[in-house]
Amino acid sequence: MRGANSSNLTPRYFILNGIPGLESAHIWISLPFCFMYIIAVIGNCGLIYLIGHEDALHQPMYYFLALLSLTYVTGCTSFVPNMLCIFWFSLKEIDFNACLVQMFFIHMLTGMESGVLMLMALDRYVAICYPLRYSTILTNTVIIKIGLATFIHSVLLMIPFTFLIKRLPYCRGNLIYHTYCDHMSVAKLSCGNIKINAIYGLIAAILIGGFDMFYISMSYTMIIRAVVNLSSADARHKAFSTCTSHICAIVITYVPAFFNFFTHRFGGRTIPHHVHIFIANLYLLLPPTLNPVVYGVKTKQIREVVIKLFFREKDILNIR
């Protein structure tokens, strides 16, 4: 096999094909992806900067938002620059170990993203159901501990993917019909038994996505119950309005995720392969792109901070 070590059938490198069947349109396809990546990086880095430098945003809700934004930026950067190199310069080769690293970070950060959304649901539950104890329950120490626990949980669940891929013999070529190193796309190049890869992938998805969605649902069930019991309509509206940004973040994250999951497993023969690749890329890129827009538009405090900074910079320029 070209690029393979004959002693253990482990390739020195893989070739990422990009979007199969649409190679001639790669330049045009890359433009919206590049635009989305720029918005995602600038927007989420902007949110991290605002939360770090503005005292008004030094609250648990915004600390979790900063963690989510950091996860989005690193997640995008783990695959988009490489994808653009494929589209623009036909740099399709990726070292075997580099492919494993990319695969680990993509899946780990996806799991981290889901975990942070669950922590944000917990934050809204405490804020609405225990408002007088909010600052004493979610202290900085607690936030650091649960954030670290979420990170470790994602890392420990994703580490086995690299060993499951590394143990396999590869004798079906080294061409991956994808824009990045996805676990099952790599495993399908093996001539060995990949059943355990498929089973563990499903288990990891349930342990991360299923677990997080369960706790998000439980949190919002209790939130709705608490909001309904409030005495006035104005109080109910004010309480629930603090959740709208988070609900939008859940929708833009989980809807593409479930769509990608079900089309990949149940639409294999009815949906063209290039559509699968489009969906897989949008699943990773759409939430980071929309996150700063959602929180910038829906969150009053962030809007006020942005306006304050804008006028502060304008006043400085006028003085100069």
mmCIF file of C-alpha atoms in Angstrom, residues 125-256:
data_model
loop_
_atom_site.group_PDB
_atom_site.id
_atom_site.type_symbol
_atom_site.label_atom_id
_atom_site.label_comp_id
_atom_site.label_asym_id
_atom_site.label_seq_id
_atom_site.Cartn_x
_atom_site.Cartn_y
_atom_site.Cartn_z
ATOM 1 C CA TYR A 125 -31.517 26.258 37.560
ATOM 2 C CA VAL A 126 -29.661 27.591 40.610
ATOM 3 C CA ALA A 127 -30.238 31.237 39.575
ATOM 4 C CA ILE A 128 -34.021 30.789 39.225
ATOM 5 C CA CYS A 129 -34.792 28.159 41.861
ATOM 6 C CA TYR A 130 -32.336 29.391 44.544
ATOM 7 C CA PRO A 131 -31.759 33.077 43.723
ATOM 8 C CA LEU A 132 -30.785 34.092 47.272
ATOM 9 C CA ARG A 133 -28.127 31.371 47.470
ATOM 10 C CA TYR A 134 -26.873 31.732 43.883
ATOM 11 C CA SER A 135 -23.547 33.390 44.711
ATOM 12 C CA THR A 136 -22.857 31.063 47.649
ATOM 13 C CA ILE A 137 -23.617 27.856 45.694
ATOM 14 C CA LEU A 138 -21.772 28.744 42.480
ATOM 15 C CA THR A 139 -18.563 30.160 43.935
ATOM 16 C CA ASN A 140 -15.428 30.572 41.814
ATOM 17 C CA THR A 141 -13.983 27.429 43.414
ATOM 18 C CA VAL A 142 -17.066 25.381 42.526
ATOM 19 C CA ILE A 143 -17.043 26.736 38.955
ATOM 20 C CA ILE A 144 -13.379 25.753 38.509
ATOM 21 C CA LYS A 145 -13.997 22.274 39.950
ATOM 22 C CA ILE A 146 -17.039 21.430 37.818
ATOM 23 C CA GLY A 147 -15.416 22.952 34.724
ATOM 24 C CA LEU A 148 -12.313 20.821 35.302
ATOM 25 C CA ALA A 149 -14.467 17.742 35.957
ATOM 26 C CA THR A 150 -16.277 18.291 32.635
ATOM 27 C CA PHE A 151 -12.932 18.585 30.825
ATOM 28 C CA ILE A 152 -11.534 15.415 32.448
ATOM 29 C CA HIS A 153 -14.767 13.539 31.713
ATOM 30 C CA SER A 154 -14.505 14.411 27.997
ATOM 31 C CA VAL A 155 -10.796 13.553 27.830
ATOM 32 C CA LEU A 156 -11.188 10.165 29.529
ATOM 33 C CA LEU A 157 -14.070 9.169 27.267
ATOM 34 C CA MET A 158 -12.229 10.170 24.083
ATOM 35 C CA ILE A 159 -8.770 8.720 24.811
ATOM 36 C CA PRO A 160 -9.912 5.151 23.927
ATOM 37 C CA PHE A 161 -10.744 6.314 20.386
ATOM 38 C CA THR A 162 -7.053 6.822 19.635
ATOM 39 C CA PHE A 163 -6.117 3.337 20.908
ATOM 40 C CA LEU A 164 -9.027 1.731 19.049
ATOM 41 C CA ILE A 165 -7.837 3.344 15.809
ATOM 42 C CA LYS A 166 -4.139 2.633 16.403
ATOM 43 C CA ARG A 167 -4.677 -1.109 17.006
ATOM 44 C CA LEU A 168 -6.303 -1.639 13.587
ATOM 45 C CA PRO A 169 -4.499 -2.941 10.477
ATOM 46 C CA TYR A 170 -5.014 -0.779 7.380
ATOM 47 C CA CYS A 171 -5.085 -2.527 4.032
ATOM 48 C CA ARG A 172 -7.885 -0.691 2.194
ATOM 49 C CA GLY A 173 -5.819 2.273 1.125
ATOM 50 C CA ASN A 174 -5.212 5.531 2.948
ATOM 51 C CA LEU A 175 -7.758 7.803 1.241
ATOM 52 C CA ILE A 176 -10.295 9.326 3.670
ATOM 53 C CA TYR A 177 -13.409 10.725 1.992
ATOM 54 C CA HIS A 178 -13.754 13.573 4.460
ATOM 55 C CA THR A 179 -12.403 17.025 5.295
ATOM 56 C CA TYR A 180 -11.047 15.947 8.694
ATOM 57 C CA CYS A 181 -10.120 12.779 10.581
ATOM 58 C CA ASP A 182 -13.418 11.442 11.853
ATOM 59 C CA HIS A 183 -13.285 8.302 13.979
ATOM 60 C CA MET A 184 -15.457 6.028 11.826
ATOM 61 C CA SER A 185 -14.174 7.460 8.527
ATOM 62 C CA VAL A 186 -10.667 6.364 9.547
ATOM 63 C CA ALA A 187 -11.829 3.029 11.005
ATOM 64 C CA LYS A 188 -13.578 2.071 7.752
ATOM 65 C CA LEU A 189 -10.180 1.987 5.995
ATOM 66 C CA SER A 190 -9.193 -0.958 8.151
ATOM 67 C CA CYS A 191 -9.473 -4.566 7.073
ATOM 68 C CA GLY A 192 -9.802 -5.578 10.732
ATOM 69 C CA ASN A 193 -12.874 -5.908 12.928
ATOM 70 C CA ILE A 194 -14.228 -2.407 13.651
ATOM 71 C CA LYS A 195 -17.344 -3.544 15.498
ATOM 72 C CA ILE A 196 -15.871 -2.483 18.839
ATOM 73 C CA ASN A 197 -15.137 0.971 17.364
ATOM 74 C CA ALA A 198 -18.769 1.382 16.322
ATOM 75 C CA ILE A 199 -20.065 0.130 19.683
ATOM 76 C CA TYR A 200 -17.752 2.351 21.720
ATOM 77 C CA GLY A 201 -18.618 5.355 19.517
ATOM 78 C CA LEU A 202 -22.299 4.796 20.317
ATOM 79 C CA ILE A 203 -21.555 4.333 24.034
ATOM 80 C CA ALA A 204 -19.502 7.553 24.130
ATOM 81 C CA ALA A 205 -22.300 9.459 22.356
ATOM 82 C CA ILE A 206 -24.831 8.194 24.922
ATOM 83 C CA LEU A 207 -22.573 8.870 27.914
ATOM 84 C CA ILE A 208 -21.901 12.424 26.745
ATOM 85 C CA GLY A 209 -24.866 13.616 24.678
ATOM 86 C CA GLY A 210 -27.480 11.453 26.389
ATOM 87 C CA PHE A 211 -26.234 12.227 29.904
ATOM 88 C CA ASP A 212 -26.020 15.965 29.241
ATOM 89 C CA MET A 213 -29.408 16.146 27.512
ATOM 90 C CA PHE A 214 -31.010 14.292 30.442
ATOM 91 C CA TYR A 215 -29.656 16.799 32.981
ATOM 92 C CA ILE A 216 -30.502 19.761 30.752
ATOM 93 C CA SER A 217 -34.089 18.446 30.472
ATOM 94 C CA MET A 218 -34.311 17.889 34.234
ATOM 95 C CA SER A 219 -32.964 21.389 34.923
ATOM 96 C CA TYR A 220 -35.493 23.040 32.623
ATOM 97 C CA THR A 221 -38.346 20.937 34.008
ATOM 98 C CA MET A 222 -37.599 22.312 37.474
ATOM 99 C CA ILE A 223 -37.028 25.812 36.059
ATOM 100 C CA ILE A 224 -40.432 25.793 34.334
ATOM 101 C CA ARG A 225 -42.077 24.536 37.519
ATOM 102 C CA ALA A 226 -40.454 27.338 39.548
ATOM 103 C CA VAL A 227 -41.306 30.027 36.964
ATOM 104 C CA VAL A 228 -44.966 28.942 36.745
ATOM 105 C CA ASN A 229 -45.278 29.281 40.531
ATOM 106 C CA LEU A 230 -44.102 32.912 40.507
ATOM 107 C CA SER A 231 -46.788 35.381 41.555
ATOM 108 C CA SER A 232 -46.732 37.905 38.688
ATOM 109 C CA ALA A 233 -46.571 37.594 34.900
ATOM 110 C CA ASP A 234 -43.770 40.171 34.828
ATOM 111 C CA ALA A 235 -41.668 38.112 37.244
ATOM 112 C CA ARG A 236 -42.296 34.974 35.180
ATOM 113 C CA HIS A 237 -41.266 36.735 31.967
ATOM 114 C CA LYS A 238 -38.151 38.232 33.574
ATOM 115 C CA ALA A 239 -37.070 34.878 35.044
ATOM 116 C CA PHE A 240 -37.557 32.911 31.853
ATOM 117 C CA SER A 241 -35.968 35.607 29.651
ATOM 118 C CA THR A 242 -32.641 34.909 31.370
ATOM 119 C CA CYS A 243 -32.774 31.418 29.793
ATOM 120 C CA THR A 244 -33.516 32.392 26.181
ATOM 121 C CA SER A 245 -29.863 32.729 25.117
ATOM 122 C CA HIS A 246 -29.015 29.346 26.594
ATOM 123 C CA ILE A 247 -32.038 27.708 24.960
ATOM 124 C CA CYS A 248 -30.948 29.126 21.597
ATOM 125 C CA ALA A 249 -27.415 27.772 22.213
ATOM 126 C CA ILE A 250 -28.875 24.324 22.953
ATOM 127 C CA VAL A 251 -30.942 24.391 19.749
ATOM 128 C CA ILE A 252 -28.073 25.465 17.461
ATOM 129 C CA THR A 253 -25.819 22.803 19.017
ATOM 130 C CA TYR A 254 -28.023 19.746 19.380
ATOM 131 C CA VAL A 255 -30.208 20.076 16.261
ATOM 132 C CA PRO A 256 -27.202 19.821 13.849
#
